[in-house]
Amino acid sequence: MAEIKKPLEINDRTKIERIGVHSHIRGLGLNSSLDAHSASNGMVGQLPARRAAGLILQLVREGRISGRAVLLAGQPGTGKTAIAMGLAKSLGPETPFAPLSSSEIYSLEFSKTEALTQAFRKAISVRITEEVEIIEGQVVKITIDRPASGERGAAWNTGKLTLKTTDMEAVFELGGKMIEALMKEKVQNGDVITLDKASGKVTNLGRSTWTTMNYDAVGSSTKFVQCPEGELQKRKEVVQCVTLHEIDVINSRTQGFLALFTGDTGELSSEVREQVNSKVTEWLVGGKAEIIPGVLFIDEAHMLDIECFSFLNRALENEMAPILVIATNRGISNIRGTNYRSPHGIPADFLDRLLIICTQPYTEDEILKILDIRCEEEDVKMSISAKGLLMKISVETSLRYAMHLIILAALACQKRKGALVERGDVSRVYHLFIDVKRSVQYLTEYQNEYMPNEINETEAMQS
């Protein structure tokens, strides 16, 4: 069997802070006893549903069970996705949370079962622990021998690096690749660096505090660290968290770790996954790794067809399966791909596997609290009367429509150079942007002027 490759490092990706529909969600808003606060961490109301989600969160954190499935069912706009997002925020950075919309499965360039398999393996993380030999110290001097030819742009051949700790100092010979790595990290005298002896990777930890007296001014981004103590050569324990899908991709492409950045991975062979599973099991037995089961969240579950539900039935029986959370706003409807009707559009045998969490419509007080949170999140100052009007609009139309009007009303207020969004601003945008009910009423009134018009076509066919 080919040797299983592991990524050398996983770097944090830069996040772009933007205001989204659920960007105000910080968690589930539970205390240590898993009791839900009326309003906390951006979550408002839905106390029974949040308590139930808290129990699921506890099961995930303990990591002792796998293959459990949860259904979030409720009317549109009752916080199903918000609960799933709160669950994701409460899990922490190491526990994987893989969101997926059911409609995505049909738009990918590979089979439905392959898409679900990749989603399952994205929701399972492996914490790999290994010891590596490193050289850590403060740079005293870097000497690079220039090429004998003197040609501009020619590569450097050799050099010397002097490192020290509080207890010792040593000189190391440098090759061409190590010199390039040092230049890439912009290492200079006074920096504290680490050298990985196995991979040759250079990491610049920052400026040594011993050198601060030699500089009058430094940049605000300059990081200062203490000069290392003890020996220069050390053994360090390195912990990496990587999903099973990432290991699959790395071992299915010739470019290895860089394959993670090439876009769509396509279908992966079962042989690669079997090799990865075998190696991960070997790591588990040897105590080098630990499985971290995460959460796979599938929204719009009613869009899955009978083939997908059959696959999920079998996949949940695997001992390495994650916690599956699905959400739907459908009542009694057809199962996609069949003529049979079932609750939520889900087959009865799969429905029997699910722990069902129901969400209820929000009360007027809860809607008012949600609007307050959204105004704060979008940095909109709004009067009490304007919030009252928004709450009334939300009850008559939908909460989503009312939330859309917040930023629009703020723009209307800015247009008239006001500092506080008033009732008139909300009323103005309410008449500019119609909701679903008024749209249906408008279509019914002017249906004869639209083309094609199903009513006129039906009358013409009958005549």
Tab-separated table of C-alpha atoms in Angstrom:
chain	number	residue	atom	x	y	z
A	1	MET	CA	0.000	0.000	0.000
A	2	ALA	CA	1.271	3.452	-0.874
A	3	GLU	CA	2.386	5.633	2.010
A	4	ILE	CA	-0.355	7.959	3.254
A	5	LYS	CA	0.636	11.594	2.989
A	6	LYS	CA	-0.176	14.112	5.700
A	7	PRO	CA	-0.334	17.875	5.265
A	8	LEU	CA	2.675	19.700	6.641
A	9	GLU	CA	0.551	22.494	8.024
A	10	ILE	CA	-2.955	23.911	7.973
A	11	ASN	CA	-3.029	27.700	7.846
A	12	ASP	CA	-5.962	29.793	8.990
A	13	ARG	CA	-7.765	31.384	6.063
A	14	THR	CA	-8.367	35.093	6.155
A	15	LYS	CA	-12.026	35.810	6.817
A	16	ILE	CA	-13.887	38.728	5.290
A	17	GLU	CA	-16.160	40.288	7.871
A	18	ARG	CA	-19.527	40.993	6.253
A	19	ILE	CA	-23.014	41.329	7.681
A	20	GLY	CA	-25.092	38.307	6.747
A	21	VAL	CA	-28.518	37.020	7.661
A	22	HIS	CA	-27.130	35.023	10.590
A	23	SER	CA	-23.939	36.970	11.337
A	24	HIS	CA	-25.401	38.011	14.703
A	25	ILE	CA	-25.486	34.398	15.926
A	26	ARG	CA	-22.693	33.705	18.436
A	27	GLY	CA	-23.916	30.417	19.904
A	28	LEU	CA	-26.970	28.645	21.274
A	29	GLY	CA	-27.306	30.919	24.319
A	30	LEU	CA	-27.198	28.122	26.924
A	31	ASN	CA	-25.823	28.105	30.459
A	32	SER	CA	-23.698	25.354	32.033
A	33	SER	CA	-26.862	23.348	32.816
A	34	LEU	CA	-27.925	23.507	29.144
A	35	ASP	CA	-30.868	25.778	30.004
A	36	ALA	CA	-31.636	28.367	27.334
A	37	HIS	CA	-31.689	32.088	28.104
A	38	SER	CA	-34.584	34.033	26.608
A	39	ALA	CA	-32.110	36.140	24.608
A	40	SER	CA	-28.385	35.353	24.495
A	41	ASN	CA	-25.600	34.994	21.907
A	42	GLY	CA	-27.917	36.411	19.256
A	43	MET	CA	-30.538	33.693	19.847
A	44	VAL	CA	-34.059	34.720	20.865
A	45	GLY	CA	-36.934	32.447	21.934
A	46	GLN	CA	-37.271	28.822	20.762
A	47	LEU	CA	-36.301	27.664	24.275
A	48	PRO	CA	-37.301	23.969	23.910
A	49	ALA	CA	-35.603	23.684	20.521
A	50	ARG	CA	-32.401	25.288	21.829
A	51	ARG	CA	-32.360	23.007	24.878
A	52	ALA	CA	-32.693	20.001	22.575
A	53	ALA	CA	-29.875	21.354	20.376
A	54	GLY	CA	-27.798	21.766	23.543
A	55	LEU	CA	-28.147	18.050	24.279
A	56	ILE	CA	-27.008	17.268	20.732
A	57	LEU	CA	-24.061	19.621	21.290
A	58	GLN	CA	-23.126	17.700	24.432
A	59	LEU	CA	-23.244	14.402	22.526
A	60	VAL	CA	-20.958	15.809	19.827
A	61	ARG	CA	-18.455	17.152	22.364
A	62	GLU	CA	-18.250	13.823	24.164
A	63	GLY	CA	-17.650	12.101	20.830
A	64	ARG	CA	-18.876	8.752	22.112
A	65	ILE	CA	-21.656	8.198	19.605
A	66	SER	CA	-21.825	8.364	15.843
A	67	GLY	CA	-24.432	8.033	13.171
A	68	ARG	CA	-27.174	9.927	14.985
A	69	ALA	CA	-29.517	12.081	12.912
A	70	VAL	CA	-31.568	15.135	13.932
A	71	LEU	CA	-34.392	16.852	12.046
A	72	LEU	CA	-35.120	20.563	12.521
A	73	ALA	CA	-38.722	21.019	11.387
A	74	GLY	CA	-40.818	24.172	11.432
A	75	GLN	CA	-42.476	26.908	9.428
A	76	PRO	CA	-40.336	29.282	7.315
A	77	GLY	CA	-38.685	32.014	9.367
A	78	THR	CA	-38.774	30.214	12.731
A	79	GLY	CA	-35.003	29.975	13.257
A	80	LYS	CA	-34.071	26.487	12.014
A	81	THR	CA	-30.917	27.626	10.237
A	82	ALA	CA	-30.131	29.982	13.131
A	83	ILE	CA	-30.148	27.021	15.541
A	84	ALA	CA	-27.844	25.098	13.206
A	85	MET	CA	-25.488	28.110	13.010
A	86	GLY	CA	-25.577	28.484	16.796
A	87	LEU	CA	-24.660	24.812	17.088
A	88	ALA	CA	-21.739	25.340	14.716
A	89	LYS	CA	-20.445	28.361	16.674
A	90	SER	CA	-20.694	26.428	19.967
A	91	LEU	CA	-18.682	23.465	18.689
A	92	GLY	CA	-15.379	25.320	18.615
A	93	PRO	CA	-12.696	25.584	15.916
A	94	GLU	CA	-11.467	21.977	16.051
A	95	THR	CA	-14.836	20.269	15.672
A	96	PRO	CA	-15.787	20.230	11.975
A	97	PHE	CA	-19.139	21.610	10.839
A	98	ALA	CA	-19.945	20.895	7.174
A	99	PRO	CA	-22.999	22.779	5.808
A	100	LEU	CA	-24.638	21.556	2.604
A	101	SER	CA	-27.759	22.537	0.698
A	102	SER	CA	-29.652	19.643	-0.868
A	103	SER	CA	-29.859	21.435	-4.206
A	104	GLU	CA	-26.038	21.503	-4.391
A	105	ILE	CA	-25.968	17.719	-4.772
A	106	TYR	CA	-27.681	17.907	-8.158
A	107	SER	CA	-25.465	20.713	-9.526
A	108	LEU	CA	-22.091	19.038	-8.956
A	109	GLU	CA	-20.177	17.258	-11.707
A	110	PHE	CA	-20.192	13.887	-9.965
A	111	SER	CA	-22.770	11.445	-8.635
A	112	LYS	CA	-25.123	12.161	-5.737
A	113	THR	CA	-23.626	9.398	-3.584
A	114	GLU	CA	-20.116	10.762	-4.170
A	115	ALA	CA	-21.252	14.244	-3.125
A	116	LEU	CA	-22.787	12.867	0.077
A	117	THR	CA	-19.709	10.716	0.780
A	118	GLN	CA	-17.424	13.744	0.484
A	119	ALA	CA	-19.768	15.746	2.723
A	120	PHE	CA	-19.682	12.981	5.356
A	121	ARG	CA	-15.881	12.855	5.331
A	122	LYS	CA	-15.640	16.660	5.553
A	123	ALA	CA	-17.540	16.398	8.853
A	124	ILE	CA	-15.015	13.994	10.432
A	125	SER	CA	-11.708	15.385	11.675
A	126	VAL	CA	-8.536	13.572	12.699
A	127	ARG	CA	-6.303	15.116	15.355
A	128	ILE	CA	-2.783	13.897	14.536
A	129	THR	CA	-0.086	14.146	17.196
A	130	GLU	CA	3.572	13.610	16.367
A	131	GLU	CA	7.000	14.604	17.665
A	132	VAL	CA	9.390	16.463	15.379
A	133	GLU	CA	12.970	17.602	15.825
A	134	ILE	CA	13.438	21.351	15.529
A	135	ILE	CA	16.188	23.896	15.974
A	136	GLU	CA	15.005	27.015	17.797
A	137	GLY	CA	17.080	30.055	18.618
A	138	GLN	CA	17.817	33.743	18.101
A	139	VAL	CA	19.635	34.705	14.917
A	140	VAL	CA	23.023	36.233	15.729
A	141	LYS	CA	24.495	36.378	12.241
A	142	ILE	CA	23.707	35.224	8.708
A	143	THR	CA	26.595	34.853	6.255
A	144	ILE	CA	25.826	34.051	2.609
A	145	ASP	CA	28.591	33.191	0.137
A	146	ARG	CA	28.018	34.955	-3.165
A	147	PRO	CA	28.277	32.933	-6.405
A	148	ALA	CA	31.782	32.803	-7.829
A	149	SER	CA	30.524	33.820	-11.282
A	150	GLY	CA	29.112	37.055	-9.908
A	151	GLU	CA	26.207	36.875	-12.304
A	152	ARG	CA	23.170	38.817	-11.278
A	153	GLY	CA	20.251	36.586	-10.264
A	154	ALA	CA	22.410	33.485	-9.801
A	155	ALA	CA	21.459	31.240	-6.886
A	156	TRP	CA	23.475	31.289	-3.672
A	157	ASN	CA	25.351	28.078	-2.955
A	158	THR	CA	26.320	28.015	0.710
A	159	GLY	CA	26.238	30.088	3.847
A	160	LYS	CA	26.431	30.033	7.626
A	161	LEU	CA	23.765	30.706	10.272
A	162	THR	CA	24.653	31.547	13.867
A	163	LEU	CA	21.913	30.843	16.430
A	164	LYS	CA	21.901	31.196	20.177
A	165	THR	CA	19.773	30.586	23.232
A	166	THR	CA	20.231	31.859	26.761
A	167	ASP	CA	22.557	28.896	27.426
A	168	MET	CA	24.481	28.204	24.205
A	169	GLU	CA	25.451	29.372	20.725
A	170	ALA	CA	26.193	27.357	17.561
A	171	VAL	CA	26.979	27.821	13.865
A	172	PHE	CA	25.127	25.842	11.169
A	173	GLU	CA	26.047	25.298	7.524
A	174	LEU	CA	23.382	26.397	5.037
A	175	GLY	CA	22.494	25.010	1.616
A	176	GLY	CA	20.776	26.737	-1.267
A	177	LYS	CA	17.216	25.660	-0.344
A	178	MET	CA	17.630	26.711	3.281
A	179	ILE	CA	18.951	30.114	2.172
A	180	GLU	CA	15.874	30.575	-0.029
A	181	ALA	CA	13.603	29.606	2.886
A	182	LEU	CA	15.312	32.161	5.160
A	183	MET	CA	14.964	34.896	2.538
A	184	LYS	CA	11.299	34.020	1.997
A	185	GLU	CA	10.636	34.502	5.723
A	186	LYS	CA	12.712	37.748	5.648
A	187	VAL	CA	14.864	36.531	8.508
A	188	GLN	CA	17.404	39.016	9.850
A	189	ASN	CA	19.686	39.403	12.850
A	190	GLY	CA	17.711	39.492	16.082
A	191	ASP	CA	14.812	37.333	14.885
A	192	VAL	CA	13.776	34.187	16.761
A	193	ILE	CA	13.227	31.317	14.305
A	194	THR	CA	12.525	27.580	14.273
A	195	LEU	CA	13.899	25.114	11.721
A	196	ASP	CA	12.143	21.802	11.110
A	197	LYS	CA	14.936	19.266	10.565
A	198	ALA	CA	12.690	16.838	8.667
A	199	SER	CA	11.052	19.215	6.176
A	200	GLY	CA	13.444	22.169	6.271
A	201	LYS	CA	10.566	24.546	7.013
A	202	VAL	CA	11.577	27.910	8.496
A	203	THR	CA	9.217	29.806	10.827
A	204	ASN	CA	9.912	33.372	11.930
A	205	LEU	CA	8.445	33.696	15.448
A	206	GLY	CA	9.239	37.412	15.836
A	207	ARG	CA	11.878	39.805	17.151
A	208	SER	CA	13.826	38.906	20.276
A	209	THR	CA	13.204	41.145	23.275
A	210	TRP	CA	17.004	41.310	23.716
A	211	THR	CA	17.215	43.447	20.566
A	212	THR	CA	14.581	46.060	21.523
A	213	MET	CA	17.196	48.384	22.980
A	214	ASN	CA	18.972	48.560	19.625
A	215	TYR	CA	15.958	50.026	17.772
A	216	ASP	CA	14.337	53.377	18.406
A	217	ALA	CA	11.169	52.709	16.401
A	218	VAL	CA	9.380	49.569	15.264
A	219	GLY	CA	6.197	48.905	13.343
A	220	SER	CA	2.893	48.311	15.129
A	221	SER	CA	2.763	44.792	13.665
A	222	THR	CA	6.174	43.794	15.042
A	223	LYS	CA	5.916	40.865	17.430
A	224	PHE	CA	8.425	40.444	20.254
A	225	VAL	CA	9.232	37.075	21.831
A	226	GLN	CA	11.611	35.876	24.519
A	227	CYS	CA	14.967	34.412	23.566
A	228	PRO	CA	14.688	30.588	23.802
A	229	GLU	CA	16.224	28.791	26.754
A	230	GLY	CA	18.159	25.517	26.990
A	231	GLU	CA	19.460	23.516	24.029
A	232	LEU	CA	19.137	24.642	20.421
A	233	GLN	CA	17.923	21.241	19.206
A	234	LYS	CA	14.627	20.161	20.748
A	235	ARG	CA	11.845	17.644	20.265
A	236	LYS	CA	8.466	19.319	19.931
A	237	GLU	CA	4.989	17.818	19.868
A	238	VAL	CA	2.991	19.047	16.882
A	239	VAL	CA	-0.802	18.669	16.720
A	240	GLN	CA	-2.663	18.988	13.426
A	241	CYS	CA	-6.394	18.728	12.804
A	242	VAL	CA	-7.376	17.655	9.296
A	243	THR	CA	-10.587	16.191	7.897
A	244	LEU	CA	-10.781	12.786	6.271
A	245	HIS	CA	-11.773	14.439	2.997
A	246	GLU	CA	-8.604	16.554	2.991
A	247	ILE	CA	-6.490	13.428	3.522
A	248	ASP	CA	-8.398	11.751	0.665
A	249	VAL	CA	-7.668	14.664	-1.677
A	250	ILE	CA	-3.997	14.838	-0.723
A	251	ASN	CA	-3.480	11.153	-1.448
A	252	SER	CA	-5.469	11.129	-4.692
A	253	ARG	CA	-3.451	13.822	-6.487
A	254	THR	CA	0.182	13.925	-7.544
A	255	GLN	CA	0.589	17.471	-6.232
A	256	GLY	CA	-0.214	16.315	-2.682
A	257	PHE	CA	-1.101	19.090	-0.248
A	258	LEU	CA	-1.470	21.650	-3.059
A	259	ALA	CA	-4.421	19.636	-4.378
A	260	LEU	CA	-6.570	21.255	-1.679
A	261	PHE	CA	-6.341	24.586	-3.551
A	262	THR	CA	-7.093	23.348	-7.078
A	263	GLY	CA	-10.882	23.703	-6.808
A	264	ASP	CA	-13.290	20.816	-7.432
A	265	THR	CA	-11.748	17.487	-6.550
A	266	GLY	CA	-13.989	15.333	-8.750
A	267	GLU	CA	-14.806	11.756	-7.828
A	268	LEU	CA	-12.336	9.990	-5.551
A	269	SER	CA	-11.712	6.278	-5.906
A	270	SER	CA	-12.825	3.862	-3.206
A	271	GLU	CA	-9.280	2.419	-3.118
A	272	VAL	CA	-7.872	5.737	-1.899
A	273	ARG	CA	-10.486	5.966	0.852
A	274	GLU	CA	-9.809	2.380	1.938
A	275	GLN	CA	-6.080	3.126	2.175
A	276	VAL	CA	-6.780	6.295	4.174
A	277	ASN	CA	-9.156	4.456	6.528
A	278	SER	CA	-6.576	1.713	7.049
A	279	LYS	CA	-3.820	4.219	7.834
A	280	VAL	CA	-6.027	6.280	10.156
A	281	THR	CA	-6.955	3.102	12.022
A	282	GLU	CA	-3.241	2.336	12.356
A	283	TRP	CA	-2.666	5.804	13.796
A	284	LEU	CA	-5.546	5.319	16.247
A	285	VAL	CA	-4.171	1.998	17.475
A	286	GLY	CA	-0.701	3.501	17.839
A	287	GLY	CA	-2.027	6.480	19.791
A	288	LYS	CA	-0.844	8.962	17.150
A	289	ALA	CA	-4.304	10.197	16.197
A	290	GLU	CA	-7.771	10.808	17.561
A	291	ILE	CA	-11.084	10.915	15.721
A	292	ILE	CA	-13.197	14.063	16.204
A	293	PRO	CA	-16.730	13.427	14.868
A	294	GLY	CA	-18.371	16.651	13.734
A	295	VAL	CA	-21.715	17.755	12.343
A	296	LEU	CA	-23.022	17.507	8.782
A	297	PHE	CA	-25.865	19.998	8.265
A	298	ILE	CA	-28.120	19.476	5.221
A	299	ASP	CA	-30.618	22.266	4.575
A	300	GLU	CA	-33.720	21.860	2.373
A	301	ALA	CA	-33.817	18.135	3.158
A	302	HIS	CA	-37.095	17.733	1.232
A	303	MET	CA	-35.088	18.269	-1.978
A	304	LEU	CA	-33.276	14.942	-1.476
A	305	ASP	CA	-34.650	12.076	-3.531
A	306	ILE	CA	-35.298	8.447	-2.577
A	307	GLU	CA	-31.784	7.408	-3.688
A	308	CYS	CA	-30.139	9.942	-1.361
A	309	PHE	CA	-32.260	8.840	1.598
A	310	SER	CA	-31.354	5.204	0.919
A	311	PHE	CA	-27.670	6.130	0.884
A	312	LEU	CA	-28.005	8.129	4.128
A	313	ASN	CA	-29.711	5.154	5.776
A	314	ARG	CA	-26.662	3.011	5.078
A	315	ALA	CA	-24.048	5.704	5.718
A	316	LEU	CA	-25.344	6.434	9.220
A	317	GLU	CA	-24.575	2.838	10.233
A	318	ASN	CA	-20.841	3.400	9.712
A	319	GLU	CA	-18.901	3.703	12.962
A	320	MET	CA	-17.064	6.790	11.634
A	321	ALA	CA	-20.252	8.647	10.656
A	322	PRO	CA	-20.737	12.203	11.995
A	323	ILE	CA	-23.832	13.666	13.619
A	324	LEU	CA	-26.309	14.433	10.816
A	325	VAL	CA	-28.578	17.476	11.196
A	326	ILE	CA	-31.159	18.139	8.479
A	327	ALA	CA	-33.728	20.920	8.215
A	328	THR	CA	-36.958	21.349	6.272
A	329	ASN	CA	-40.018	23.613	6.240
A	330	ARG	CA	-42.300	21.175	4.385
A	331	GLY	CA	-45.404	19.493	5.792
A	332	ILE	CA	-47.017	16.457	4.168
A	333	SER	CA	-45.450	16.366	0.705
A	334	ASN	CA	-44.227	14.023	-2.016
A	335	ILE	CA	-40.955	12.181	-1.618
A	336	ARG	CA	-38.817	13.374	-4.512
A	337	GLY	CA	-38.489	10.662	-7.146
A	338	THR	CA	-41.699	8.879	-6.095
A	339	ASN	CA	-45.458	9.437	-6.024
A	340	TYR	CA	-45.689	8.673	-2.302
A	341	ARG	CA	-46.537	11.356	0.242
A	342	SER	CA	-44.836	11.459	3.630
A	343	PRO	CA	-44.322	13.894	6.539
A	344	HIS	CA	-41.719	16.514	5.572
A	345	GLY	CA	-41.145	14.695	2.260
A	346	ILE	CA	-38.928	12.152	4.053
A	347	PRO	CA	-39.400	8.352	3.775
A	348	ALA	CA	-40.908	6.709	6.847
A	349	ASP	CA	-37.958	4.345	7.421
A	350	PHE	CA	-35.488	7.249	7.466
A	351	LEU	CA	-37.860	9.418	9.496
A	352	ASP	CA	-37.845	6.688	12.155
A	353	ARG	CA	-34.084	7.228	12.626
A	354	LEU	CA	-34.439	10.945	13.333
A	355	LEU	CA	-34.638	12.884	16.573
A	356	ILE	CA	-37.125	15.613	15.621
A	357	ILE	CA	-36.792	19.156	16.990
A	358	CYS	CA	-39.731	21.447	16.216
A	359	THR	CA	-39.585	25.232	16.077
A	360	GLN	CA	-42.546	27.488	16.841
A	361	PRO	CA	-43.546	30.911	15.429
A	362	TYR	CA	-42.062	33.865	17.320
A	363	THR	CA	-44.166	36.012	19.629
A	364	GLU	CA	-44.366	39.789	19.186
A	365	ASP	CA	-41.944	40.399	22.077
A	366	GLU	CA	-39.439	37.937	20.603
A	367	ILE	CA	-39.732	39.573	17.180
A	368	LEU	CA	-39.025	42.959	18.763
A	369	LYS	CA	-35.888	41.565	20.448
A	370	ILE	CA	-34.695	40.062	17.148
A	371	LEU	CA	-35.176	43.394	15.396
A	372	ASP	CA	-33.183	45.104	18.177
A	373	ILE	CA	-30.329	42.637	17.669
A	374	ARG	CA	-30.367	43.099	13.905
A	375	CYS	CA	-30.344	46.901	14.253
A	376	GLU	CA	-27.302	46.634	16.506
A	377	GLU	CA	-25.597	44.175	14.129
A	378	GLU	CA	-26.174	46.433	11.112
A	379	ASP	CA	-25.252	49.552	13.137
A	380	VAL	CA	-28.645	51.206	12.560
A	381	LYS	CA	-30.095	53.604	15.110
A	382	MET	CA	-33.883	53.338	15.055
A	383	SER	CA	-36.633	54.986	17.087
A	384	ILE	CA	-39.041	52.971	19.236
A	385	SER	CA	-42.005	53.859	17.022
A	386	ALA	CA	-40.121	52.704	13.900
A	387	LYS	CA	-39.289	49.359	15.576
A	388	GLY	CA	-42.943	49.006	16.554
A	389	LEU	CA	-43.982	49.488	12.939
A	390	LEU	CA	-41.381	46.946	11.800
A	391	MET	CA	-42.715	44.464	14.364
A	392	LYS	CA	-46.260	44.966	13.064
A	393	ILE	CA	-45.045	44.478	9.471
A	394	SER	CA	-43.262	41.278	10.539
A	395	VAL	CA	-46.461	39.854	12.064
A	396	GLU	CA	-48.512	40.670	8.988
A	397	THR	CA	-45.908	39.549	6.414
A	398	SER	CA	-42.756	37.718	7.558
A	399	LEU	CA	-39.763	38.273	9.809
A	400	ARG	CA	-37.368	38.006	6.880
A	401	TYR	CA	-39.134	40.796	5.008
A	402	ALA	CA	-39.032	43.044	8.078
A	403	MET	CA	-35.316	42.377	8.561
A	404	HIS	CA	-34.645	43.362	4.943
A	405	LEU	CA	-36.327	46.725	5.552
A	406	ILE	CA	-33.881	47.689	8.342
A	407	ILE	CA	-30.940	48.632	6.127
A	408	LEU	CA	-33.282	50.063	3.481
A	409	ALA	CA	-34.873	52.350	6.058
A	410	ALA	CA	-31.388	53.387	7.203
A	411	LEU	CA	-30.538	54.385	3.622
A	412	ALA	CA	-33.777	56.381	3.388
A	413	CYS	CA	-32.841	58.123	6.643
A	414	GLN	CA	-29.374	58.863	5.271
A	415	LYS	CA	-30.966	60.297	2.135
A	416	ARG	CA	-32.829	62.921	4.167
A	417	LYS	CA	-29.659	63.478	6.287
A	418	GLY	CA	-31.268	62.185	9.475
A	419	ALA	CA	-29.460	60.647	12.462
A	420	LEU	CA	-32.268	58.349	13.659
A	421	VAL	CA	-34.469	56.075	11.566
A	422	GLU	CA	-38.050	57.213	12.108
A	423	ARG	CA	-41.439	55.642	11.443
A	424	GLY	CA	-41.742	57.566	8.175
A	425	ASP	CA	-38.528	56.005	6.801
A	426	VAL	CA	-39.863	52.504	7.431
A	427	SER	CA	-43.216	53.394	5.860
A	428	ARG	CA	-41.469	54.822	2.798
A	429	VAL	CA	-39.453	51.670	2.033
A	430	TYR	CA	-42.459	49.486	2.895
A	431	HIS	CA	-44.345	51.053	-0.014
A	432	LEU	CA	-41.332	50.866	-2.323
A	433	PHE	CA	-40.635	47.150	-1.777
A	434	ILE	CA	-43.684	44.892	-1.634
A	435	ASP	CA	-43.937	41.606	0.264
A	436	VAL	CA	-45.201	38.258	-1.022
A	437	LYS	CA	-48.862	38.841	-0.105
A	438	ARG	CA	-49.041	42.184	-1.900
A	439	SER	CA	-47.179	40.691	-4.854
A	440	VAL	CA	-49.763	37.893	-5.168
A	441	GLN	CA	-52.559	40.426	-4.861
A	442	TYR	CA	-50.992	42.563	-7.621
A	443	LEU	CA	-50.580	39.548	-9.914
A	444	THR	CA	-54.180	38.512	-9.356
A	445	GLU	CA	-55.430	41.999	-10.179
A	446	TYR	CA	-53.328	42.421	-13.330
A	447	GLN	CA	-52.980	38.796	-14.401
A	448	ASN	CA	-54.473	39.426	-17.869
A	449	GLU	CA	-51.642	41.810	-18.722
A	450	TYR	CA	-48.886	39.261	-18.064
A	451	MET	CA	-47.569	36.800	-20.611
A	452	PRO	CA	-47.783	33.876	-20.585
A	453	ASN	CA	-50.997	33.831	-18.593
A	454	GLU	CA	-52.148	30.358	-17.575
A	455	ILE	CA	-55.733	31.457	-16.918
A	456	ASN	CA	-56.191	32.957	-20.399
A	457	GLU	CA	-54.538	29.925	-22.028
A	458	THR	CA	-56.903	27.559	-20.166
A	459	GLU	CA	-59.973	29.586	-21.213
A	460	ALA	CA	-58.803	29.619	-24.847
A	461	MET	CA	-58.311	25.854	-24.860
A	462	GLN	CA	-61.807	25.284	-23.430
A	463	SER	CA	-63.408	27.532	-26.011
